[in-house]
Structures are given as C-alpha cells and as structure tokens.
Short mmCIF file of C-alpha atoms and ligand atoms in Angstrom, two decimals:
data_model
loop_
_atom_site.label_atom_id
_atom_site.label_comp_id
_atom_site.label_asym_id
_atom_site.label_seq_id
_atom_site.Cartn_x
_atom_site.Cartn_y
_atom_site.Cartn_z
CA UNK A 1 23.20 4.84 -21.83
CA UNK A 2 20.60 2.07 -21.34
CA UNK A 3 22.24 -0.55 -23.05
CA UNK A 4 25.63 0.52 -20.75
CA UNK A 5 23.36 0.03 -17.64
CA UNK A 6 23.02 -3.71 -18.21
CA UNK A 7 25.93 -4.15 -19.86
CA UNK A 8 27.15 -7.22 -17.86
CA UNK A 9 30.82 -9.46 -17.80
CA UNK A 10 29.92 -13.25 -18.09
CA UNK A 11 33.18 -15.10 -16.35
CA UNK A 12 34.16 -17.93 -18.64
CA UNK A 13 35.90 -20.90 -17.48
CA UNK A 14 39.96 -20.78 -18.01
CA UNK A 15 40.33 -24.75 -19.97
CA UNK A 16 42.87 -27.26 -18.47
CA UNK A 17 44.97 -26.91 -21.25
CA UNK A 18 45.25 -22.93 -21.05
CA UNK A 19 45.24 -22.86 -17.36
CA UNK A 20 48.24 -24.96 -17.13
CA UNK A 21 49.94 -23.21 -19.95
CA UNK A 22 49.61 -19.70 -18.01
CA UNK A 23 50.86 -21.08 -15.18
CA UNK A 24 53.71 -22.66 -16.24
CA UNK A 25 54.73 -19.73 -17.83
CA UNK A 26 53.81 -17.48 -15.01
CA UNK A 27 56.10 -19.69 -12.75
CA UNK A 28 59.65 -20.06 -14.93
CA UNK A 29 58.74 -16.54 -15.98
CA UNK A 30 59.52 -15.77 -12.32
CA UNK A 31 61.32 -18.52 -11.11
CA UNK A 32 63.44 -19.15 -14.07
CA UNK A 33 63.36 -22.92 -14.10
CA UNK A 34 60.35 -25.31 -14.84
CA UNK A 35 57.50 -27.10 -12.30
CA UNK A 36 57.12 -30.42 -11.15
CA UNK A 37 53.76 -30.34 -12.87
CA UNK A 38 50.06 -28.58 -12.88
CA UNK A 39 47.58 -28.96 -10.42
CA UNK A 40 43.87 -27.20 -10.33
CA UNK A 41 41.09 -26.80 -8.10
CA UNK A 42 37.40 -25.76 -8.38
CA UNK A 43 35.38 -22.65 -6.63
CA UNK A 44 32.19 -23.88 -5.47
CA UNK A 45 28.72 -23.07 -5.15
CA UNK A 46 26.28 -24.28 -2.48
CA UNK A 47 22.96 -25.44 -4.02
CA UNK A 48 21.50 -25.30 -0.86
CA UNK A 49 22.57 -25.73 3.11
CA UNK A 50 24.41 -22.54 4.51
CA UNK A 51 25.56 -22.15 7.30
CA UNK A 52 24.93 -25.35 8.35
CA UNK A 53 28.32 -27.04 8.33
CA UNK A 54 29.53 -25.68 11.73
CA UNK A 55 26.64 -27.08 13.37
CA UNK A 56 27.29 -30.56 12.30
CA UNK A 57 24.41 -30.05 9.33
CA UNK A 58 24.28 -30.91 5.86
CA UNK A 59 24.99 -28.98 2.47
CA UNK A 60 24.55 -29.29 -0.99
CA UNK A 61 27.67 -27.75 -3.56
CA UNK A 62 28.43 -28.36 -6.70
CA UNK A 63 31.76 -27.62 -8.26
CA UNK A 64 32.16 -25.10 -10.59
CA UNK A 65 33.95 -25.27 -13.87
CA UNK A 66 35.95 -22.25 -12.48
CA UNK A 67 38.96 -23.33 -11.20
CA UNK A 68 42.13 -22.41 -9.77
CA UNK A 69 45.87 -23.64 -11.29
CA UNK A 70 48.88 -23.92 -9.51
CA UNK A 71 52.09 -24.63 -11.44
CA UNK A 72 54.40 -26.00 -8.36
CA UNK A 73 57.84 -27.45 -7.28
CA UNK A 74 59.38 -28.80 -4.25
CA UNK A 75 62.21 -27.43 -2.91
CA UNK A 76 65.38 -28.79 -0.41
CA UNK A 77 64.92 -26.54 2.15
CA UNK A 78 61.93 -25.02 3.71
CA UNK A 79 61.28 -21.67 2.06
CA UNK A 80 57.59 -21.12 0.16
CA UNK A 81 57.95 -18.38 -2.68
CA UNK A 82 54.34 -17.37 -4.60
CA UNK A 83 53.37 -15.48 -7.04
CA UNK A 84 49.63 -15.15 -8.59
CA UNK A 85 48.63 -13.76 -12.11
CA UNK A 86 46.63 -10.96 -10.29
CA UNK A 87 50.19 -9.41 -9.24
CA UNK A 88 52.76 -10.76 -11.44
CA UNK A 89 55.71 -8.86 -10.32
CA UNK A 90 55.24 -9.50 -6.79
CA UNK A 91 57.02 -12.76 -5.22
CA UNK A 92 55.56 -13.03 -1.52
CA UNK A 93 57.91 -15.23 0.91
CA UNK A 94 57.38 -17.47 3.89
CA UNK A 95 59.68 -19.58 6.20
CA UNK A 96 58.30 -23.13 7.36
CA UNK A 97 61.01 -23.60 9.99
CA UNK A 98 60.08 -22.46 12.68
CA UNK A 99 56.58 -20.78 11.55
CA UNK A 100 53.72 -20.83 13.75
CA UNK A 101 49.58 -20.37 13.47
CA UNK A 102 49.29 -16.18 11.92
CA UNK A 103 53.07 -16.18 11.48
CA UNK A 104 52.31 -15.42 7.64
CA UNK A 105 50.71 -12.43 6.13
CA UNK A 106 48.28 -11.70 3.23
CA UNK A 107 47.21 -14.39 0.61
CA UNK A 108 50.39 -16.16 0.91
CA UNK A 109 49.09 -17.52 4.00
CA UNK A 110 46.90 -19.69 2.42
CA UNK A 111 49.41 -21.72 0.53
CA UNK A 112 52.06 -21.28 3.16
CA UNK A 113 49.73 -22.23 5.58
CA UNK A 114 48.74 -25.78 3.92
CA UNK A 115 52.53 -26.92 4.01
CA UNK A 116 52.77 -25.63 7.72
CA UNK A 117 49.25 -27.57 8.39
CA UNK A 118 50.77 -30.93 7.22
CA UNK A 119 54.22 -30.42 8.27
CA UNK A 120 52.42 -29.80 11.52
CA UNK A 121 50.72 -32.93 11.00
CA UNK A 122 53.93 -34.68 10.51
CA UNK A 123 54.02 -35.08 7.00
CA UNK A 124 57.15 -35.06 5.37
CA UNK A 125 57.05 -31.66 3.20
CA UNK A 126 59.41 -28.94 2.84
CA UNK A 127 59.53 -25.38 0.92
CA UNK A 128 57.74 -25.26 -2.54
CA UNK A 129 57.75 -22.67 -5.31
CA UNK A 130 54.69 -22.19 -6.66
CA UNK A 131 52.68 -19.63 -9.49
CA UNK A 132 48.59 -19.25 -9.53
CA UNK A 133 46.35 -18.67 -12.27
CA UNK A 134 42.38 -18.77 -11.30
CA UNK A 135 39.37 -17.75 -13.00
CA UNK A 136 37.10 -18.11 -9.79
CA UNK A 137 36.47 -14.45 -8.73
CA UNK A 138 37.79 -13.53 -5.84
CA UNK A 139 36.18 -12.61 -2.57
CA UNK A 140 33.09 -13.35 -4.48
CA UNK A 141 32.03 -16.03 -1.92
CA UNK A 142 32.52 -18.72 -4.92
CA UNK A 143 35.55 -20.23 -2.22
CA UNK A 144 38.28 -18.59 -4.06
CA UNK A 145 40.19 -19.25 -0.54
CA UNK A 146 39.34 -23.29 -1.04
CA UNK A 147 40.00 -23.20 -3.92
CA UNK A 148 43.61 -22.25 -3.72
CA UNK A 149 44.51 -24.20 -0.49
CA UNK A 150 43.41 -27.28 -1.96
CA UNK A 151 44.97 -26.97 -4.91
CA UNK A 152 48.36 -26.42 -2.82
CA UNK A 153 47.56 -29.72 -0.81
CA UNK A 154 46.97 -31.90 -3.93
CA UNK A 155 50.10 -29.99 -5.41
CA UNK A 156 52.56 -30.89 -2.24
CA UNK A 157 51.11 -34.38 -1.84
CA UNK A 158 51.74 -35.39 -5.75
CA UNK A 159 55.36 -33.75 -5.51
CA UNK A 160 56.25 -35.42 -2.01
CA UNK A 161 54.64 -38.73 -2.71
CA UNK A 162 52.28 -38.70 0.30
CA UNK A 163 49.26 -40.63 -2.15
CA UNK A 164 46.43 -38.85 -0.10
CA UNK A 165 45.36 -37.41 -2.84
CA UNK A 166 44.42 -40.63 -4.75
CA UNK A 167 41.92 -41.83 -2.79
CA UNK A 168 38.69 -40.37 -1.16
CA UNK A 169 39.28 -41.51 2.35
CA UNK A 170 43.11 -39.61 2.28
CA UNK A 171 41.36 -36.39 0.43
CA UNK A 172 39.39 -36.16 3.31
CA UNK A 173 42.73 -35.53 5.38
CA UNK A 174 44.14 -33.04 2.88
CA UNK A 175 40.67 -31.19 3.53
CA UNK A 176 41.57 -30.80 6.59
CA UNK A 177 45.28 -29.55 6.32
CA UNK A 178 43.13 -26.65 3.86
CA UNK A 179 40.46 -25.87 6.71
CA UNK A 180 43.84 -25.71 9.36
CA UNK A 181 45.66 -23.20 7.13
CA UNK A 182 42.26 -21.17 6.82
CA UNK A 183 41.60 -21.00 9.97
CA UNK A 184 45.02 -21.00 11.89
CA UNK A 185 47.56 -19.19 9.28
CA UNK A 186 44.57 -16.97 7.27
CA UNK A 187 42.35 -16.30 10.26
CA UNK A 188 39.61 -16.94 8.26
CA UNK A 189 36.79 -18.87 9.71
CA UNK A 190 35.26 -21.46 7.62
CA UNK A 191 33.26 -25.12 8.15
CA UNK A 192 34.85 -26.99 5.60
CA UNK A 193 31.68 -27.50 3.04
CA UNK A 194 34.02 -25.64 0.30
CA UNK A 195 37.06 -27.35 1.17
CA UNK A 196 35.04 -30.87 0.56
CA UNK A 197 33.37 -29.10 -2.12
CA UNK A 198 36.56 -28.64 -4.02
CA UNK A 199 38.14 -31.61 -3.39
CA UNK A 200 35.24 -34.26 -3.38
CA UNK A 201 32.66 -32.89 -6.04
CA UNK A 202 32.18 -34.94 -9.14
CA UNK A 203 30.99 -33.91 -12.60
CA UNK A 204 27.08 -33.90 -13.21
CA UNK A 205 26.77 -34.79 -9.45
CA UNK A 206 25.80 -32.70 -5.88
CA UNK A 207 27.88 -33.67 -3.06
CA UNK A 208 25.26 -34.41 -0.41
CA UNK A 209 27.53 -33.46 3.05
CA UNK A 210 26.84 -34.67 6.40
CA UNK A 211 29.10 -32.47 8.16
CA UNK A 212 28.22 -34.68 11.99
CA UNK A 213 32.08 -35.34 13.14
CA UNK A 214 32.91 -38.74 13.35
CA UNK A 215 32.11 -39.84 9.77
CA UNK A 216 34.09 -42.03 7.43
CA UNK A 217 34.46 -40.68 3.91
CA UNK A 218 32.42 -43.33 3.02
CA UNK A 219 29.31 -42.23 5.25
CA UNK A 220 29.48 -38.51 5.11
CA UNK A 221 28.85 -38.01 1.50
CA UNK A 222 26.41 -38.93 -1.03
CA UNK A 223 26.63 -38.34 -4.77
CA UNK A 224 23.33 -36.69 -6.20
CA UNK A 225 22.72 -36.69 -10.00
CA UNK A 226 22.24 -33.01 -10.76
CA UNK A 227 21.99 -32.69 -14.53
CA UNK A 228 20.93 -29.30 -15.06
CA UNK A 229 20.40 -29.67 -19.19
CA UNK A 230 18.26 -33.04 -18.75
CA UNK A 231 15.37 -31.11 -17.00
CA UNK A 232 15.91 -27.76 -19.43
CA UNK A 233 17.61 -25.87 -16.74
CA UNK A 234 20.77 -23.36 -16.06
CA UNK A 235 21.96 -22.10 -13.05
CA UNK A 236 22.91 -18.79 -12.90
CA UNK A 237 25.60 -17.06 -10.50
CA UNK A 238 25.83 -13.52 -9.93
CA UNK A 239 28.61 -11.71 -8.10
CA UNK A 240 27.16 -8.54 -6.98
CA UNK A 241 30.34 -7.35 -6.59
CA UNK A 242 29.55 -6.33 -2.93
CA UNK A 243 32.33 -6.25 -0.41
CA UNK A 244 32.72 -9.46 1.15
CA UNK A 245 34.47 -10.67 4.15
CA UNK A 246 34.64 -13.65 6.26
CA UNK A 247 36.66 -12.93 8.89
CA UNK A 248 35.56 -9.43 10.57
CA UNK A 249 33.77 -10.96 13.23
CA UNK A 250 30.22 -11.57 11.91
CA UNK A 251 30.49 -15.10 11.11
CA UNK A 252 32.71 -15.63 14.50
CA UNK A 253 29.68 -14.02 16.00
CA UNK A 254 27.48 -16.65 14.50
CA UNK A 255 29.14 -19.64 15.22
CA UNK A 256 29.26 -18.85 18.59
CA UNK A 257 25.97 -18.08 19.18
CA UNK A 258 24.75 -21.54 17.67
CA UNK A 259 27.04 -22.81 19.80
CA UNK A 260 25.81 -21.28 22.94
CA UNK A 261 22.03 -22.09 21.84
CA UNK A 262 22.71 -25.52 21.63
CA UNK A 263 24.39 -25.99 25.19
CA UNK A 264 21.41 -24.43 26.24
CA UNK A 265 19.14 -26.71 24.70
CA UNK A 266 21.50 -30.01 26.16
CA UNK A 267 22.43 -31.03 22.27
CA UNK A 268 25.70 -32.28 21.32
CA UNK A 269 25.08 -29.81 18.19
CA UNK A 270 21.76 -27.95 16.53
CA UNK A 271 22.06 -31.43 13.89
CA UNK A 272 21.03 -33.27 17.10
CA UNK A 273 17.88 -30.86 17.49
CA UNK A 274 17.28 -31.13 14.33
CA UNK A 275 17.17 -34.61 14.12
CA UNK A 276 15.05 -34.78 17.28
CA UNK A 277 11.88 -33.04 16.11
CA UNK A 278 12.09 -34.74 12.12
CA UNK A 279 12.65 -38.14 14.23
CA UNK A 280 9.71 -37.41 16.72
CA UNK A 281 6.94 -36.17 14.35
CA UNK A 282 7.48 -39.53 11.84
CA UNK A 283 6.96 -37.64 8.73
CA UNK A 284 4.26 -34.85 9.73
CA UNK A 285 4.66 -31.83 8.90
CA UNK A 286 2.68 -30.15 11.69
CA UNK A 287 4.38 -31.71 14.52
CA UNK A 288 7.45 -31.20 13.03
CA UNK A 289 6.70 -27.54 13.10
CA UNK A 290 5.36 -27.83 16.65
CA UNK A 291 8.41 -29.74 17.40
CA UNK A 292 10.74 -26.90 16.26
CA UNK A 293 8.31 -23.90 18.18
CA UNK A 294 8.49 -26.13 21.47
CA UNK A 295 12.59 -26.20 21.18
CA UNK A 296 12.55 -22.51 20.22
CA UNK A 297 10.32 -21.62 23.62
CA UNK A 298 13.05 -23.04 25.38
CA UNK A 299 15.59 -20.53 24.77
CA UNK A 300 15.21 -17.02 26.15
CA UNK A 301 17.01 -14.75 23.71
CA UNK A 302 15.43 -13.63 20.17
CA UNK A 303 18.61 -13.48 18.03
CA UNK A 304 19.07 -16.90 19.46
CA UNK A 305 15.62 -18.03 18.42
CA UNK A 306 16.35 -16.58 15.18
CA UNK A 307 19.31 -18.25 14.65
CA UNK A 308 18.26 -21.27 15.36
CA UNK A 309 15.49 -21.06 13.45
CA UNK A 310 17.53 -20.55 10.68
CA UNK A 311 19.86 -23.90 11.34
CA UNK A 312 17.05 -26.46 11.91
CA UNK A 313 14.86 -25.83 9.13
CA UNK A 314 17.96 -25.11 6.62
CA UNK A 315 18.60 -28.43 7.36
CA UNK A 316 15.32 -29.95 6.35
CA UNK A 317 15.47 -28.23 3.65
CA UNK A 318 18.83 -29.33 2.06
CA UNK A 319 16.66 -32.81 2.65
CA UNK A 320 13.73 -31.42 1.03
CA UNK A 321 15.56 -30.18 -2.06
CA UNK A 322 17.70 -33.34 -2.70
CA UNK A 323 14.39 -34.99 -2.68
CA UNK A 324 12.78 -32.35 -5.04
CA UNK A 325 15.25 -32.20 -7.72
CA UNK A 326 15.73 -35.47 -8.07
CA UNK A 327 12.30 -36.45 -8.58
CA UNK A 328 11.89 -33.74 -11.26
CA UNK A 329 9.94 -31.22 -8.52
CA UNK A 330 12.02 -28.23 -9.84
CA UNK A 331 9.41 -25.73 -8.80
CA UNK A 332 9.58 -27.12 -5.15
CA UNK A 333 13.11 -27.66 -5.27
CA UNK A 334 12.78 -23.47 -6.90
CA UNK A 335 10.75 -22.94 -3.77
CA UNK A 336 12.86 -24.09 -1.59
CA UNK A 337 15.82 -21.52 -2.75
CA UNK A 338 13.75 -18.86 -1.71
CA UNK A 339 12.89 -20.20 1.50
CA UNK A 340 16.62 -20.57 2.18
CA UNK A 341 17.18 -17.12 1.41
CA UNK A 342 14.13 -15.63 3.20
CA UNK A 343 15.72 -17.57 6.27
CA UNK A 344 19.50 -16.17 6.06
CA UNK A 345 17.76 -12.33 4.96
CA UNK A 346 15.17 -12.04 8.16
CA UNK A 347 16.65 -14.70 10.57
CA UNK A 348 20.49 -15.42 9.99
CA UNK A 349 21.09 -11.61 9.03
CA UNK A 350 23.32 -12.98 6.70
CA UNK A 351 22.82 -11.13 3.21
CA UNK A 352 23.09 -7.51 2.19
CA UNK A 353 21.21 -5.03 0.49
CA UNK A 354 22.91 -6.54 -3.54
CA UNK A 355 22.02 -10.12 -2.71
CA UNK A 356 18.49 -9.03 -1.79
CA UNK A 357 18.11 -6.83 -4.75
CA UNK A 358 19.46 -9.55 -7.07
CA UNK A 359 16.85 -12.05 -5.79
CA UNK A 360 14.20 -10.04 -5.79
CA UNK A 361 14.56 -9.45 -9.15
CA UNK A 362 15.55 -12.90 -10.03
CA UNK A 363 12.23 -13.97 -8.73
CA UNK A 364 9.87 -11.31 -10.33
CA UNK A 365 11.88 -11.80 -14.05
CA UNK A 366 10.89 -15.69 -14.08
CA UNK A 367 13.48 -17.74 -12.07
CA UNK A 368 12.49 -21.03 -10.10
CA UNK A 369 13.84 -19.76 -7.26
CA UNK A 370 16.82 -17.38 -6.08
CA UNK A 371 19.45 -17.41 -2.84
CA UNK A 372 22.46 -15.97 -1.82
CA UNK A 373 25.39 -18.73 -1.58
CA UNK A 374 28.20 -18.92 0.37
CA UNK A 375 28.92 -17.17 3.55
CA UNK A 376 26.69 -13.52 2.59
CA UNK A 377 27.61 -10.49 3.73
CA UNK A 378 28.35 -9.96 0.14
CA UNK A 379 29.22 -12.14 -2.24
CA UNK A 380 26.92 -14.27 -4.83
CA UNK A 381 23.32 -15.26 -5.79
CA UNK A 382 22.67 -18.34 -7.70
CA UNK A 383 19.60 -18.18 -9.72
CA UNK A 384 17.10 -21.79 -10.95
CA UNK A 385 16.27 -20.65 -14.55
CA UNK A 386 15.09 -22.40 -17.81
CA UNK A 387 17.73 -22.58 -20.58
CA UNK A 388 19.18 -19.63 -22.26
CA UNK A 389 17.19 -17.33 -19.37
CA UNK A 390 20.35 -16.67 -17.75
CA UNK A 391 22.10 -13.75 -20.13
CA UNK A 392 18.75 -11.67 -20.10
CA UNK A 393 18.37 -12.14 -16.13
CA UNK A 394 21.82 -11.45 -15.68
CA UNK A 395 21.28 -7.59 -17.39
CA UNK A 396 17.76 -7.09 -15.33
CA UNK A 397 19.88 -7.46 -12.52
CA UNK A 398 22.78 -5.24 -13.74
CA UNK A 399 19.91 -2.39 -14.67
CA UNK A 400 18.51 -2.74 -10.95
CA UNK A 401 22.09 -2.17 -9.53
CA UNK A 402 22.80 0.83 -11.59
CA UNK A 403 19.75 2.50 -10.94
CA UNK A 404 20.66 1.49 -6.50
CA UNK A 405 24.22 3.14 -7.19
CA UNK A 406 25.58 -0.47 -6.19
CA UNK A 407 28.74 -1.52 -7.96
CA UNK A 408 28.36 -3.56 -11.29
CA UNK A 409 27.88 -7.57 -11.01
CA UNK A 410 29.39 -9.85 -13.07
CA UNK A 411 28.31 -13.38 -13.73
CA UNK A 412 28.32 -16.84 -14.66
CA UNK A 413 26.79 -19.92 -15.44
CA UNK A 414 27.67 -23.14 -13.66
CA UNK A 415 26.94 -26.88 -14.75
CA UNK A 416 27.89 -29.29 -11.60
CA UNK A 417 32.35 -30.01 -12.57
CA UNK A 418 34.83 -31.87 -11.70
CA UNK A 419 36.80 -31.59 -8.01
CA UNK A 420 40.61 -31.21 -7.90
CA UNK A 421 43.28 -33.18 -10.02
CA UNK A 422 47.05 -32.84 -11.90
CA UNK A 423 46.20 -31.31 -15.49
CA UNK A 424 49.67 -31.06 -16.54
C1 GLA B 501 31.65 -19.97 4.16
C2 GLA B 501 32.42 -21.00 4.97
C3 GLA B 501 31.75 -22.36 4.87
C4 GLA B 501 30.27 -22.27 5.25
C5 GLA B 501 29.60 -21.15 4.47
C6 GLA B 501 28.18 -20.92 4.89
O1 GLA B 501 31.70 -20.28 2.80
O2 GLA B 501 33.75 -21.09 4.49
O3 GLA B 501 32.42 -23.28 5.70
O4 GLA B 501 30.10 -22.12 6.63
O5 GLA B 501 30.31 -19.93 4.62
O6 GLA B 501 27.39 -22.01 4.56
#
C-alpha cells in the first residue's frame, strides 16, 4: 500500500524521430494521403517571472524537451481538418472563409485560429490538414496551448513559403499570430512569455524576456547560459494534476486590476514603477524597499496593494535570479524561487492548495528552492534540486497528496531544449 502511495509517472520526452513517425501515421491513417512534412514545438517552463508579462515585465523560461508534433498539409481551398492522438477517431472541422474571432469551438480553435490570425493579417494561407502528437501534458500549465499554436504557425509558414519562420525578427510575428488565436479564437487569455518561450528558447540557454512593447527582437531578449549538469543540478517539474484553467475569469480579473493600479499610479505600465524605484535608490536595497512602500501608500485598495506588490518585486527578482545563477549563487538563486512563490501564494492568490503542498514539501525534503510555474490555479511546481534528488522528491510529494485525498501528480525532469523547428 505504501509503496502504491508514491508510486509516481515520470513523463519522458517523445524523440524527433518517433514523434514525427506517430504523426505521420496518425495523419494518412486519417487522411489517407501523406504530409507536406513534420513540424514540433516545445511546452515551457518559467524559471522565474510570472505574471509579469502583461505588465510589460520580464520572465525567465526555458524550453522543455517535451514537445508537441504536427504532421501537416496545405490544402486549395480553405477548410482546416484536425485530429490529435488523444482522440484518434475524432476529425474536428473549421471554415476560414468567412470565420470570425470565437467562430471555432474546442481545441480546434487553436490551430484554426493561427491560420485565421495570419490570414487576418493578410498572409497568404488557406485550409490545412493537420494530425498532433504531444508529450507535454495537457492543462498542466507546461503551455500545452503554445505549444500547439506555434507549432501550427511554423507548420503553415514552411508549407506556404512565408520564411518567417527562419529568422528571429519574423518568429517574433508568428508569436503573435499564436497569442491572436489564443486570445481571439480560444478565449484564452495569455501574455505571450510561452508563445516566445516556444518559439525563441535555445538549448542550454534561459530566454531573458523584456516583455515592454515596442522592442525589436533584437532588444527584447537575452540568451542566459543555464546548464543545469555543470553546477550538479536537476530541475524537477511536478504536475499536481490539479484542475487548471486559464480562462474562467481569474486571470481576466488580474490583468485588469494591474491595469487599473497602474493608471492610478500615472505609469504607462507597473514595468515603469518598477523601474522608477530600482532607478531612484541606485543600487540600495533599503530605499528600494522604501521606494516600493511609498508607491504602495498611494493606492487605496488592499488587493490592489497586493497585487502590485506582487508585480514590482517579481520583477526584481527575475533580475536577481539571472544574476544568481549565473554567478554560481544557486542557493540565492534557490531563495529566490521561494520568494516568488510566497509572493503569487499570499499576494497574487495565484496557487492552490497542490502547488502549496508540493512546495512545502519540496522545501523541507532538501530542494534549493520550490515555485509554482505558469499561470497557477493549478497546474505545475518546478523544484532546484542536486542531481539524481528528483525521483525520491517526486514520491515524497506523491505520499503527501495521497494522504490530502488530492489527485496523483506526475512528473518530469527538464534540462533547458531547443524552441520550434521541421523534424521531418
Ligand atoms: C500563463 C499565460 C502567460 C503568463 C503566465 C503567468 O501561462 O499564458 O502569458 O501570463 O500565465 O506568468
């Protein structure tokens, strides 16, 4: 009975050369002819930085080595036909002529919605057929979502020879046909830091993202070594498994609230603010801090304060960490984790009662430091631990969920991958 309480599924990365293979077959399976080619696209995790991309902030993902296939091919007219691995006998169909923002329903609206984004755009794409075969767990707050739109952008701009896709500047703008299907056709908010994630990440690297509009690709990313094995380290990432949605309100709710706190305050965004205090106190730490309690006096409502709070000093601390870790700091840069997740647990009101649990017991069983990642109200934990930690944390965690009645986690580990290319 014990040994069945932390029982725990590690999620193992699909290869290239198997992904492509399954979805291939998935698509003339159901098609009956072959694709144009293979495309994939990684899940993501943020290091560090949430909720700080709507309010022109920065963030810190990696890609995972999860990733998301899509076997694809054009077609003469303007019908969209998908199919995913998860229900194989179910062909969901879209129109692009004539569609408009919502016009599609359920998860084909995500790769529906990408052709209607660019077609929108004026970008010469028609219908596509197209199978999916992912490995990133859905709904798990690992950008499952991102993860499948940009896949579908790369896809249609290899197969309709837009070259976007070949360069860094033009990913940026298939980025943001993938945010425009999110949030127009899906209804699902989002900032873009998993869209850029996916598309933008590089192998053994962080993507540092300044998220202030305006930006060229060149100036709103930089590339951060993050070699996890050269200081002893894995990361560990847990699904707990906890319901987890992004578009019943909460995250609508938060948005707007940041956005009302920083018209109050006279900023452009809570960036500005932010920038304001770190630029005023020159490096100290104390006026910094008095900085942020004299900009916090001026607004009147506590979950506003809170909020806010939460923004400005998640900020510094994507900073902080980038600083840490790459000077070999790993018990600040551990630190700083929990300090992230302290803020989104008492002041964003972000997490739930699984991601709490699996950080609190990440923390007490040895890890650097421990956060939820993504957009909470469900979803994942990544734990800071040293090498070949990560199985026996993993099952501490499992035991503590069985013995809450919560549902059973599943995890994985996660070296910094490669962002979204053709593999076949
Ligand atoms: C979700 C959104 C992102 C970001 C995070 C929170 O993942 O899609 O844009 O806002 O939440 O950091």
């Amino acid at each position: 009975m014990i040994a069945q309480d932390r029982d725990i599924r590690f999620i193992e990365a699909i290869t290239d050369a198997d992904g492509a293979h399954k979805a291939r077959e998935l698509f003339s399976r159901t098609f009956g002819y072959e694709p144009s080619g293979v495309w994939a696209a990684p899940g993501r995790v943020n290091l560090i930085g949430e909720h700080t991309d709507y309010n022109a902030g920065l963030c810190l993902p990696i890609a995972l080595p999860h990733r998301t296939f899509i076997a694809l091919a054009p077609r003469r007219d303007t019908r969209v036909r998908t199919v995913s691995a998860v229900r194989q006998d179910s062909v969901a169909e879209a129109e692009l002529e004539g569609l408009n923002a919502g016009g599609v329903a359920g998860w084909a609206a995500y790769p529906a919605g990408v052709a209607w984004a660019m077609r929108e755009h004026g970008m010469a794409v028609r219908g596509f057929d197209a199978a999916f075969v992912s490995c990133v767990p859905l709904g798990s707050g690992l950008s499952s979502s991102a993860a499948m739109t940009c896949s579908t952008a790369l896809a249609l701009d290899d197969v309709y020879g837009l070259g976007f896709g070949s360069t860094d500047e033009g990913r940026v703008t298939l980025i943001s046909m993938a945010v425009a299907s999110e949030n127009d056709m899906a209804g699902a908010s989002t900032g873009g830091l998993d869209q850029n994630a996916s598309m933008r990440c590089r192998a053994g690297k962080a993507l540092l993202l300044d998220c202030r509009p305006g930006l060229s690709a060149l100036e709103n990313v930089s590339q951060q070594d993050f070699d996890l094995a050269a200081y002893g380290l894995e990361l560990l990432v847990v699904d707990t498994c906890a319901p987890h949605q992004l578009n019943d309100g909460q995250y609508a709710a938060r948005r707007k609230t940041c956005e009302e706190a920083a018209a109050e305050l006279g900023v452009r965004n809570l960036r500005q603010a932010a920038d304001q205090i770190a630029d005023a106190s020159r490096g100290d730490a104390d006026r910094k801090r008095e900085g942020l309690d004299r900009v916090l006096a001026a607004l009147s409502d506590p979950t506003e304060i809170k909020r806010v709070r939460h923004v400005i000093t998640e900020i510094w601390r994507v900073e902080d960490f980038a600083e840490a870790f790459g000077s070999g700091d790993i018990r600040t840069a551990g630190s700083l984790f929990n300090a992230s997740h302290d803020s989104l647990r008492y002041d964003y009101e972000v997490t739930a009662p699984e991601l709490d649990t699996a950080v609190e017991v990440a923390r007490s069983n040895g890890a650097y430091g421990a956060r939820m990642t993504g957009g909470g109200f469900g979803g994942s934990i990544i734990a800071l631990v040293d090498k070949g930690q990560s199985r026996q944390l993993a099952e501490k965690i499992a035991e503590a969920f069985s013995a809450k009645g919560f549902r059973q986690p599943q995890a994985l580990t996660s070296v910094a991958s490669r962002a979204a290319e053709r593999v076949a």
